[in-house]
mmCIF file of C-alpha atoms in Angstrom:
data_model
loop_
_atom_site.group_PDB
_atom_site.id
_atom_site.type_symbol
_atom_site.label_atom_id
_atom_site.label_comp_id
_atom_site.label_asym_id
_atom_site.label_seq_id
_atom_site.Cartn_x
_atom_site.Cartn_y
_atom_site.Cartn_z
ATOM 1 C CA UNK I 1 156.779 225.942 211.461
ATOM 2 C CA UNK I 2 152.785 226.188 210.134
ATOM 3 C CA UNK I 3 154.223 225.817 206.640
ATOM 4 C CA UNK I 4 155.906 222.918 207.843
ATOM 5 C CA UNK I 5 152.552 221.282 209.170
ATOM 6 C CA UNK I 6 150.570 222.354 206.510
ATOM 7 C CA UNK I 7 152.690 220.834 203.955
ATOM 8 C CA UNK I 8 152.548 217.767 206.030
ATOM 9 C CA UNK I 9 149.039 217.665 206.346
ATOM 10 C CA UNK I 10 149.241 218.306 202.467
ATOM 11 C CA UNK I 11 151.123 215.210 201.505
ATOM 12 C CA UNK I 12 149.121 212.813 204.048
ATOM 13 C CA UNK I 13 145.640 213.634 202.663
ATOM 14 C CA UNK I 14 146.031 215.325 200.045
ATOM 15 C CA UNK I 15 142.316 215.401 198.572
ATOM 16 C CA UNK I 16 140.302 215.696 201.390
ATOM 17 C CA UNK I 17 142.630 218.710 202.755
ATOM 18 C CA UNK I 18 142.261 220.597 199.552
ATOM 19 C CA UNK I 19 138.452 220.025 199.239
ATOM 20 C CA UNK I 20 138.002 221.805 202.759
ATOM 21 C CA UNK I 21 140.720 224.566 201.685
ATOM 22 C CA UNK I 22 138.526 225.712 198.860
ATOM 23 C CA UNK I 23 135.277 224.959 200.285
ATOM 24 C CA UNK I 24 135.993 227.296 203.373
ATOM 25 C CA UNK I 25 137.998 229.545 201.650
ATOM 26 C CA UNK I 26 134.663 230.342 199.225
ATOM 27 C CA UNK I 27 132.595 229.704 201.730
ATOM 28 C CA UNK I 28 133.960 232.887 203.874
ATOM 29 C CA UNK I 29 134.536 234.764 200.973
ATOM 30 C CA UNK I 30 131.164 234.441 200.137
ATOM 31 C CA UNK I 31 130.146 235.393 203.724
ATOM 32 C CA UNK I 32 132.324 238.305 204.006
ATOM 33 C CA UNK I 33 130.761 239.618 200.634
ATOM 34 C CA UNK I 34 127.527 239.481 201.970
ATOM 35 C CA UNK I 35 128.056 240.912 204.667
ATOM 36 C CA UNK I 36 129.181 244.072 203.422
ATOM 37 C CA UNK I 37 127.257 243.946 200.090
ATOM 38 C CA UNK I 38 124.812 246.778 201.868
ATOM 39 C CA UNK I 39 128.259 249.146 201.747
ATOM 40 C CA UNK I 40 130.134 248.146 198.563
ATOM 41 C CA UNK I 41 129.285 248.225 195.414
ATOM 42 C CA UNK I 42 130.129 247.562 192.069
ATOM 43 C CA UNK I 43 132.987 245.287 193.171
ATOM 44 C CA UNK I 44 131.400 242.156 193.345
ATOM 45 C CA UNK I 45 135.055 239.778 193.578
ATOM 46 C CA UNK I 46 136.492 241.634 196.285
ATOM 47 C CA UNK I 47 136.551 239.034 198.794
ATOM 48 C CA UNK I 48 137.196 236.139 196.569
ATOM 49 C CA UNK I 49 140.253 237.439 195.310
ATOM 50 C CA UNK I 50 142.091 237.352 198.852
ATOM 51 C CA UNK I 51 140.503 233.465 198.433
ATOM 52 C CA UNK I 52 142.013 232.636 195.634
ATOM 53 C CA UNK I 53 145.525 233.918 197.352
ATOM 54 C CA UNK I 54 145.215 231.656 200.339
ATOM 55 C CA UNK I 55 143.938 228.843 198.947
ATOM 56 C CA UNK I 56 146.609 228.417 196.157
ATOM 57 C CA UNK I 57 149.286 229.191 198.696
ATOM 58 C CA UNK I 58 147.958 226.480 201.370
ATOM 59 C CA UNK I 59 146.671 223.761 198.602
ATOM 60 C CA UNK I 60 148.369 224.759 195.258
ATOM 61 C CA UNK I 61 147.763 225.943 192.073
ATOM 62 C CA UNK I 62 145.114 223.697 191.323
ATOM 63 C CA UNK I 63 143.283 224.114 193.994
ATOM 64 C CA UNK I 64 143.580 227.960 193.712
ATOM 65 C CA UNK I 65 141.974 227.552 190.164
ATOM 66 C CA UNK I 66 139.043 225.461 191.508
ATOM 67 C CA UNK I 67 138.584 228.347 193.847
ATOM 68 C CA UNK I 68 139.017 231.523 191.479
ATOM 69 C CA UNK I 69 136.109 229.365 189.223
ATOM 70 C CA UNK I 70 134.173 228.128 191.743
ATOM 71 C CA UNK I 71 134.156 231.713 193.510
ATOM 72 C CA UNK I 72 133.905 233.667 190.587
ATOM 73 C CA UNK I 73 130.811 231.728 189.436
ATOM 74 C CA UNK I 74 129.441 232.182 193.255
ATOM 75 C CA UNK I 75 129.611 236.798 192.978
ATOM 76 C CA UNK I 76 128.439 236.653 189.348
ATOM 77 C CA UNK I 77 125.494 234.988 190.406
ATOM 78 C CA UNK I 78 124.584 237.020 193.141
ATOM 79 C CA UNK I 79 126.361 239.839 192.874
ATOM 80 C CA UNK I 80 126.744 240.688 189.121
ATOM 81 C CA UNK I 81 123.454 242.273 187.113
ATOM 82 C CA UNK I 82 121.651 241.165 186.542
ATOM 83 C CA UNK I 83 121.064 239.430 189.777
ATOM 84 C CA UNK I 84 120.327 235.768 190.527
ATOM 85 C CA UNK I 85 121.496 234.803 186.988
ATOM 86 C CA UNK I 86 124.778 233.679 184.697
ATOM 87 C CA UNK I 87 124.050 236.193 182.065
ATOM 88 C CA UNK I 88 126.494 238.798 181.459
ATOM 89 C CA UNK I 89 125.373 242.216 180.801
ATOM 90 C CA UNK I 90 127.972 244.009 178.057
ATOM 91 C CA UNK I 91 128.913 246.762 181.270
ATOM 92 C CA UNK I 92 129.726 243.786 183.168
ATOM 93 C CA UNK I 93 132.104 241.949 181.059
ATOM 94 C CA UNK I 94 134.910 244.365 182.026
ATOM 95 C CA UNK I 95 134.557 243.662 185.488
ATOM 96 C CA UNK I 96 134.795 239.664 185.085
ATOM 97 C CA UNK I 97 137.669 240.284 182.689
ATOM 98 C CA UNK I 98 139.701 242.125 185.362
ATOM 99 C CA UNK I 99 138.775 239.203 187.619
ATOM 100 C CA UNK I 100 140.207 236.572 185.416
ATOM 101 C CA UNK I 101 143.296 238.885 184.319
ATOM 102 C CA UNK I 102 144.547 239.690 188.492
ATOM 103 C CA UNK I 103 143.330 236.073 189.283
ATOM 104 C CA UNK I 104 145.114 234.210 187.251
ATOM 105 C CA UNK I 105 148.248 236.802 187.966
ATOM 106 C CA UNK I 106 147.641 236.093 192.079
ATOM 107 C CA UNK I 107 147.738 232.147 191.176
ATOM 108 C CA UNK I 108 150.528 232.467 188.694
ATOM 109 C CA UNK I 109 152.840 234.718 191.702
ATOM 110 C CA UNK I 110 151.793 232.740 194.772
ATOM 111 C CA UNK I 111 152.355 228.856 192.132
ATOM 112 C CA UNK I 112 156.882 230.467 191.870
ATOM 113 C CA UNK I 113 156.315 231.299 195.594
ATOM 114 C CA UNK I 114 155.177 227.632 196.954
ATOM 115 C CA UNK I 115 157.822 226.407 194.082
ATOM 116 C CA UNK I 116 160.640 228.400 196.336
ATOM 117 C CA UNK I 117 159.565 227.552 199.494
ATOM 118 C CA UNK I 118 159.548 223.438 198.606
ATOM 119 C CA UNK I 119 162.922 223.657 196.659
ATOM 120 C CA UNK I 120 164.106 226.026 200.107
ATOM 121 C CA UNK I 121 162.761 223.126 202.390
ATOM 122 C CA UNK I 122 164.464 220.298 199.802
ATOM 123 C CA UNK I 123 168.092 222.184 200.624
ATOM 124 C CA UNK I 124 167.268 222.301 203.948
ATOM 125 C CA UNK I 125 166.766 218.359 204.474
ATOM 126 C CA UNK I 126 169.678 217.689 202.035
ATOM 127 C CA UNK I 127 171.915 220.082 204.241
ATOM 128 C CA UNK I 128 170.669 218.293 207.566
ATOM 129 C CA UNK I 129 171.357 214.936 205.986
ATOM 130 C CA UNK I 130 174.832 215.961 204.470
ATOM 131 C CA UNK I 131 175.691 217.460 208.183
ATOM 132 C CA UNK I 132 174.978 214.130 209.791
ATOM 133 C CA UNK I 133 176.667 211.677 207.014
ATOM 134 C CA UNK I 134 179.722 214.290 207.944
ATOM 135 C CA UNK I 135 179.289 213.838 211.675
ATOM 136 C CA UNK I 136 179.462 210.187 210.810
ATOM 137 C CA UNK I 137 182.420 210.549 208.693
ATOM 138 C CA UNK I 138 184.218 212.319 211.360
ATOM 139 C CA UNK I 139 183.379 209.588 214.121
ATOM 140 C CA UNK I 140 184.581 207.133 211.257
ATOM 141 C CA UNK I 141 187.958 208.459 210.739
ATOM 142 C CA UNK I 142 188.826 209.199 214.494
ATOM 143 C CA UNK I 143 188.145 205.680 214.908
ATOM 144 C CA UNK I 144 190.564 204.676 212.189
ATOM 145 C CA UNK I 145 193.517 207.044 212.969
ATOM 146 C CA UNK I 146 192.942 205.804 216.664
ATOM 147 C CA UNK I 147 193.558 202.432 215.088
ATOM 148 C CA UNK I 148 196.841 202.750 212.842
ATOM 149 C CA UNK I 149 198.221 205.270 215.606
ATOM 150 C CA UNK I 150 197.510 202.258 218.272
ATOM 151 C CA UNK I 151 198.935 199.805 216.182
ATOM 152 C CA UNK I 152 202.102 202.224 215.264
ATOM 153 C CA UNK I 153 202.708 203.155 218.760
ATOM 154 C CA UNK I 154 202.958 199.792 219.834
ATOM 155 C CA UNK I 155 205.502 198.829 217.542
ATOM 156 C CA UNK I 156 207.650 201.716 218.736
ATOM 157 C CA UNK I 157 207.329 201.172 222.405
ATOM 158 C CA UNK I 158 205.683 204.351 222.802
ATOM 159 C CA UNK I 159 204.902 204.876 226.371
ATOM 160 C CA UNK I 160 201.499 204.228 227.347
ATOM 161 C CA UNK I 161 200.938 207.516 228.627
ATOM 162 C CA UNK I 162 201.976 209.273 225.329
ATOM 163 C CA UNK I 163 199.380 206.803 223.790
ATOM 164 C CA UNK I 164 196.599 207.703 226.279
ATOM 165 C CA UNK I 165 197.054 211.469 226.037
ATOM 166 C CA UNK I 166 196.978 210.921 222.100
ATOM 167 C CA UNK I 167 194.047 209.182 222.341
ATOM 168 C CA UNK I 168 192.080 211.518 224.323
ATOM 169 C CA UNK I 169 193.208 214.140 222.385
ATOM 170 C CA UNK I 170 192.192 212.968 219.196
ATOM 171 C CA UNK I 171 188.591 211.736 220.570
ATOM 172 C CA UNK I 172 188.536 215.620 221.803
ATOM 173 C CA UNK I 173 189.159 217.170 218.214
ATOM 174 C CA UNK I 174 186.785 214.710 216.892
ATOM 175 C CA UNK I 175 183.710 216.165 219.408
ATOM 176 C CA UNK I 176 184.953 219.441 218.255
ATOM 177 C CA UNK I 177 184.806 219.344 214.469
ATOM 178 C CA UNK I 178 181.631 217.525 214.733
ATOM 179 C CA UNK I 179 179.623 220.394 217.003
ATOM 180 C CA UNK I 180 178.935 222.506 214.137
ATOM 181 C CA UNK I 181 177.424 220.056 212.634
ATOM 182 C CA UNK I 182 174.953 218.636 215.184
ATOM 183 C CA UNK I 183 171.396 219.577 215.784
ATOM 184 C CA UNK I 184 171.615 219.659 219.324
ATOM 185 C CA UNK I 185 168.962 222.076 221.029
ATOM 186 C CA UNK I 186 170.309 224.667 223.679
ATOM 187 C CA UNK I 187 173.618 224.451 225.013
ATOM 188 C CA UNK I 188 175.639 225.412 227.834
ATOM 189 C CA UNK I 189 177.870 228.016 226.426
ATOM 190 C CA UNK I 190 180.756 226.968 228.504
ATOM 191 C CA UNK I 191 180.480 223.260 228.284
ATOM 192 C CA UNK I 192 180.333 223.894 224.828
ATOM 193 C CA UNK I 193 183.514 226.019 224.813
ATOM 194 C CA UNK I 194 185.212 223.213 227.198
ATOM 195 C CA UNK I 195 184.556 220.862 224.376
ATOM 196 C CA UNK I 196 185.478 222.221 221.062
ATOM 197 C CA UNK I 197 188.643 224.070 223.565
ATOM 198 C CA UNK I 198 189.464 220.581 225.131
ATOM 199 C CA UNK I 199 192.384 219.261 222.502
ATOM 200 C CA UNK I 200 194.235 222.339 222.526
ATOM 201 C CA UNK I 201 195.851 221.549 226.215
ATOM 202 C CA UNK I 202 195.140 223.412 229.287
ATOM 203 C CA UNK I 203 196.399 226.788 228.268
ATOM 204 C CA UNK I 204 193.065 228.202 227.878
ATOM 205 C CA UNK I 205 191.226 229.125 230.939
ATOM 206 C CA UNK I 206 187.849 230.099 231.007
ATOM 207 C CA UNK I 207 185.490 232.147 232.942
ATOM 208 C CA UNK I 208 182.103 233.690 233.032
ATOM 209 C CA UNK I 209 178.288 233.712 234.604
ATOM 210 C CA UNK I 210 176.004 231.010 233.271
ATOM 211 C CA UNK I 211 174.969 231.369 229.884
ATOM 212 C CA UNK I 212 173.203 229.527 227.197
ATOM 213 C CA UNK I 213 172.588 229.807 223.485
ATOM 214 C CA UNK I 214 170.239 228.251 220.218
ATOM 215 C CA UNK I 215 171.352 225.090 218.955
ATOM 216 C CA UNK I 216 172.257 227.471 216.092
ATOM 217 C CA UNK I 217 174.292 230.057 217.828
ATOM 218 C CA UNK I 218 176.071 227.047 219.688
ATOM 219 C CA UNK I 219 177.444 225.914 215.941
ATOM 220 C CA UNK I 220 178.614 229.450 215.133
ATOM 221 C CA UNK I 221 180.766 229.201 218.588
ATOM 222 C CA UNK I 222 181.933 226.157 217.529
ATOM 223 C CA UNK I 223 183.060 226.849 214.429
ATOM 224 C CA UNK I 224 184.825 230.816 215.884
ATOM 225 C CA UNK I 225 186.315 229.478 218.922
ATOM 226 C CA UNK I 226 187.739 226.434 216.997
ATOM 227 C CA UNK I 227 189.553 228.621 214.636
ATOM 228 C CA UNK I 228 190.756 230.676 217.391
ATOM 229 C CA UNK I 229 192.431 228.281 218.902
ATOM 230 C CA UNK I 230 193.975 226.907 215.952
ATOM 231 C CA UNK I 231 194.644 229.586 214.495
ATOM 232 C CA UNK I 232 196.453 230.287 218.396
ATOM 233 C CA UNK I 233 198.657 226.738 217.970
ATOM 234 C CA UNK I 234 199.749 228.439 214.675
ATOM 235 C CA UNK I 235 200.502 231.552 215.281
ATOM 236 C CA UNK I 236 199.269 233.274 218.372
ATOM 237 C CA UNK I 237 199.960 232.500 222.228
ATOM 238 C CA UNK I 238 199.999 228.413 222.038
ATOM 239 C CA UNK I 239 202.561 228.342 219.821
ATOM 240 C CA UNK I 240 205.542 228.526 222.703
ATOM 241 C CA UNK I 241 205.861 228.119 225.960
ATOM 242 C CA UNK I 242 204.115 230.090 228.651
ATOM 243 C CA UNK I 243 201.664 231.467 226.189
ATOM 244 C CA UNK I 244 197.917 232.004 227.412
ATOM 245 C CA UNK I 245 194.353 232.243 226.832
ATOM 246 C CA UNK I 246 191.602 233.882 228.862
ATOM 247 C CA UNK I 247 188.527 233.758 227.532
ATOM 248 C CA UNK I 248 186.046 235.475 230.289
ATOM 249 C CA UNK I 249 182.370 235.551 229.335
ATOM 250 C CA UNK I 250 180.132 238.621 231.098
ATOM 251 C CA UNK I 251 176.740 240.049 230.729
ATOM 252 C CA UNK I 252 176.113 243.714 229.329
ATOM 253 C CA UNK I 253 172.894 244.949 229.623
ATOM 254 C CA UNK I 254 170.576 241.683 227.775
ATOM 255 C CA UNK I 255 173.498 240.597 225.400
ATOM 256 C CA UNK I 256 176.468 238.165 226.285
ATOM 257 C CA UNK I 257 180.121 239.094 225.595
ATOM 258 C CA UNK I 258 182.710 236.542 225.115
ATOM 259 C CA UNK I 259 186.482 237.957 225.243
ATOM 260 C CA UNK I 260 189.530 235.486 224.296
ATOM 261 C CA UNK I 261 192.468 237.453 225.032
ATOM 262 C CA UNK I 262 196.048 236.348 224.275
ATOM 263 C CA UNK I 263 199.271 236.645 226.051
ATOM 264 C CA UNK I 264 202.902 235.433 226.334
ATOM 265 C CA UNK I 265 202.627 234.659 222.629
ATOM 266 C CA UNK I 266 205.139 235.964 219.460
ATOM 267 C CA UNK I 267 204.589 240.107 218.556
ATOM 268 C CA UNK I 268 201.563 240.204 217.027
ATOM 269 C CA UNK I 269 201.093 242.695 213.277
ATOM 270 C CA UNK I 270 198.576 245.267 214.300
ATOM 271 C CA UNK I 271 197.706 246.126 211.323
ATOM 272 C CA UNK I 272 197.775 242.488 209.196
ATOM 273 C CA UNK I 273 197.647 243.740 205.256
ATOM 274 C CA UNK I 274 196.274 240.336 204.454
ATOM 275 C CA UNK I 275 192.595 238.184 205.517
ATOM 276 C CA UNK I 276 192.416 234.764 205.005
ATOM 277 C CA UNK I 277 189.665 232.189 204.952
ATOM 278 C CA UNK I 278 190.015 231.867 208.780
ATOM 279 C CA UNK I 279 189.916 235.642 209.326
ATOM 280 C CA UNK I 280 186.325 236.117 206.829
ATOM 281 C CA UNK I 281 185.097 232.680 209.021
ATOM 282 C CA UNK I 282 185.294 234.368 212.564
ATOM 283 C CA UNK I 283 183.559 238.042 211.312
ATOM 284 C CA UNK I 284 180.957 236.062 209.236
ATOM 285 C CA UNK I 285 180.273 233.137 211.729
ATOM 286 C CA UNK I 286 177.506 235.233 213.083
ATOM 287 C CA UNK I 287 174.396 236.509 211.372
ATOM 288 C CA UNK I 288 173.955 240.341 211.928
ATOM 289 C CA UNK I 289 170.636 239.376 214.009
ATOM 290 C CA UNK I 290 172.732 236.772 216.184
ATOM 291 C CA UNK I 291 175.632 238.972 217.022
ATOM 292 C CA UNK I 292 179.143 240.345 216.274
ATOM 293 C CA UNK I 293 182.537 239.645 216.252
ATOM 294 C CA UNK I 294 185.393 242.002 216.734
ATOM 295 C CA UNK I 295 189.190 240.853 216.211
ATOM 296 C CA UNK I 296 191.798 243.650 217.739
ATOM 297 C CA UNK I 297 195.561 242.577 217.101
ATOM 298 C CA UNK I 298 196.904 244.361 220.404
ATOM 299 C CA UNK I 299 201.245 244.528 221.042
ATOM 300 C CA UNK I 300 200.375 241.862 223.767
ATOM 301 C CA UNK I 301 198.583 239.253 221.898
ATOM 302 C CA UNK I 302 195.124 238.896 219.532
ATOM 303 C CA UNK I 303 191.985 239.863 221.544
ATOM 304 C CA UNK I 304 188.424 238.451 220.037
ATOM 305 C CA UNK I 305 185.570 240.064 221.021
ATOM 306 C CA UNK I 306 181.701 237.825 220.658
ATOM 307 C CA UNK I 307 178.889 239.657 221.231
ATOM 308 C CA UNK I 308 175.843 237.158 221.118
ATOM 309 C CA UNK I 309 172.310 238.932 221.098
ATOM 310 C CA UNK I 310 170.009 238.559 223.712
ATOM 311 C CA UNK I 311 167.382 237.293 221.799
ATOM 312 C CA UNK I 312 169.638 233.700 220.909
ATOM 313 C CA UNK I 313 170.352 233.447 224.683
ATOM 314 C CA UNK I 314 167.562 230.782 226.832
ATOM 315 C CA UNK I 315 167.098 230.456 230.191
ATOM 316 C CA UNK I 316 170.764 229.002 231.845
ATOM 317 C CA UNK I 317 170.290 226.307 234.726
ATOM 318 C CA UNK I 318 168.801 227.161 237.982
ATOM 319 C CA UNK I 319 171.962 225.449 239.506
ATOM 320 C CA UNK I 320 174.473 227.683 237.657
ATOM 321 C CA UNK I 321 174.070 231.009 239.914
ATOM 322 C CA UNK I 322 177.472 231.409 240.251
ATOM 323 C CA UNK I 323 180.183 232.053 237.566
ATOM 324 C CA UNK I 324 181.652 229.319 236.051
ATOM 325 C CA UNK I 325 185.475 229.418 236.083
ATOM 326 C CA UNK I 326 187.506 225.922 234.541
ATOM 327 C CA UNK I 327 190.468 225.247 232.480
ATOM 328 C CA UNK I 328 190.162 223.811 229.143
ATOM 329 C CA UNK I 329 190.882 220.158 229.957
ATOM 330 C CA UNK I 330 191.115 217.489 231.311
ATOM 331 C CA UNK I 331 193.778 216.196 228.331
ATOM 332 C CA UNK I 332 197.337 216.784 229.560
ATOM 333 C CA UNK I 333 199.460 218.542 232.130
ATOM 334 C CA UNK I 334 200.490 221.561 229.677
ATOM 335 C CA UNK I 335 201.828 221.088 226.364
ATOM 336 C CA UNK I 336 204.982 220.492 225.142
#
């Protein structure tokens, strides 16, 4: 976030920001140096070369070169024999020559550093523009498939409460594919879950005390919990009749542990020989320093196991004392 602001301040005034960067990076430099000139000697650009570093990282390389010259000019001066003079003695070349040498190495290291940092900030805004011209997308082509399916339906006499159901549906899964993508704040873990959970019927029931995550931790839910439940339609408990979810969220010790459990679904492989895309997307939704997630393929049904660090949960409502228990709709009466 300071790089951030820095950089900002950078590009809005750019010359009068860098002439104060140098000018108070010497000047303490300078100060520190005198200060302990009475204790150190014979290093007379020890303090300016800890200059040089900051002010090339905060103002650039050019900057950092004004101050390595600037600075270096400043100890030999004062602080080089013979004193209070730019003559170089031949003992004291050395010393300047090491100065030069690990300066211009400090200016060269920190230049491929700022260079990172501004191409790492570039991908960043491209990736937060590319997420929003998808979110757009998405809203786009819900829209149209609401349109041909309205126009289809009522050439077929479809009932209007097959349409409406469709509809709502299909606004649901929209909401849902575009939550990854958004860069909303905090969330409510289980309104979050409600929403990306909300076009896969009522089947899913879900339970748990109050809770609430990062805006980036909410996207990593997303994206698991959506896969889940497709992956659920597919192969797992939605896909017949009388098949279930429970997905109960609890607190253990600091951290908060999300369990979707399956049942009244097909036999389930314990021990599946194969992972697909969906199977490396749940284990690798989470960073290491967000969480965990553990997939068990029990006789019974598929049980997923989310362990979200305590350090990505924030404060939950005051109003949400008590646990939260809902059903993953309102869409449809149970599907078909």
């Amino acid at each position: 976030m300071l790089q951030h602001r820095l950089l900002e301040l950078e590009y809005r005034y750019p010359t009068i920001y860098r002439a104060l960067v140098v000018a108070g990076c010497i000047g303490m430099a300078a100060a520190v140096r005198a200060l302990i000139d009475p204790v150190v000697a014979g290093v007379p650009f020890i303090t300016f070369f800890p200059a040089v570093a900051v002010t090339a990282y905060l103002a650039g390389l050019r900057a950092g070169a004004i101050t390595m010259i600037a600075g270096g000019l400043l100890a030999l001066y004062f602080w080089v024999p013979p004193f209070g003079s730019f003559a170089l003695e031949l003992s004291s070349l050395v010393t300047v020559a090491v100065y030069v040498l690990l300066s211009g190495l400090i200016l060269a290291l920190i230049h491929r550093l700022r260079t990172a940092l501004a191409r790492a900030n570039a991908a960043e805004r491209r990736s937060s523009l590319y997420a929003r011209e998808m979110v757009h997308r998405t809203s786009n082509l819900v829209s149209l498939v609401q349109a041909v399916a309205s126009m289809t339906f009522k050439n077929d006499g479809c009932p209007e409460e097959q349409r409406r159901l469709f509809n709502e549906r299909l606004v649901a899964l929209g909401k849902a594919l575009a939550s990854p993508m958004s860069d909303a704040g905090a969330q409510d873990v289980y309104e979050l879950l409600r929403a990306v959970l909300l076009p896969f019927g009522d089947h899913i029931h879900i339970s748990g005390r109050p809770a609430a995550v990062t805006g980036e931790t909410a996207a990593s839910l997303a994206l698991i919990y959506h896969e889940l439940a497709t992956n659920a339609v597919k192969y797992g408990a939605l896909s017949v009749e009388g098949g279930k979810v429970n997905l109960v969220g609890t607190i253990e010790g600091e951290d908060l542990l999300l369990e979707w459990r399956e049942t009244g679904g097909p036999a389930v492989d314990p021990s599946p020989e194969r992972r697909g895309f969906g199977s490396r997307l749940l284990t690798r939704s989470l960073s290491r320093e967000a969480g965990a997630v553990e997939v068990t393929f029990e006789p019974r049904g598929l049980v997923a196991s989310v362990t979200i660090e305590a350090a990505r949960l924030v404060q939950a409502e005051p109003s949400g004392a008590a646990d939260r228990t809902q059903v993953a709709r309102p869409i449809a009466a149970q599907q078909r």
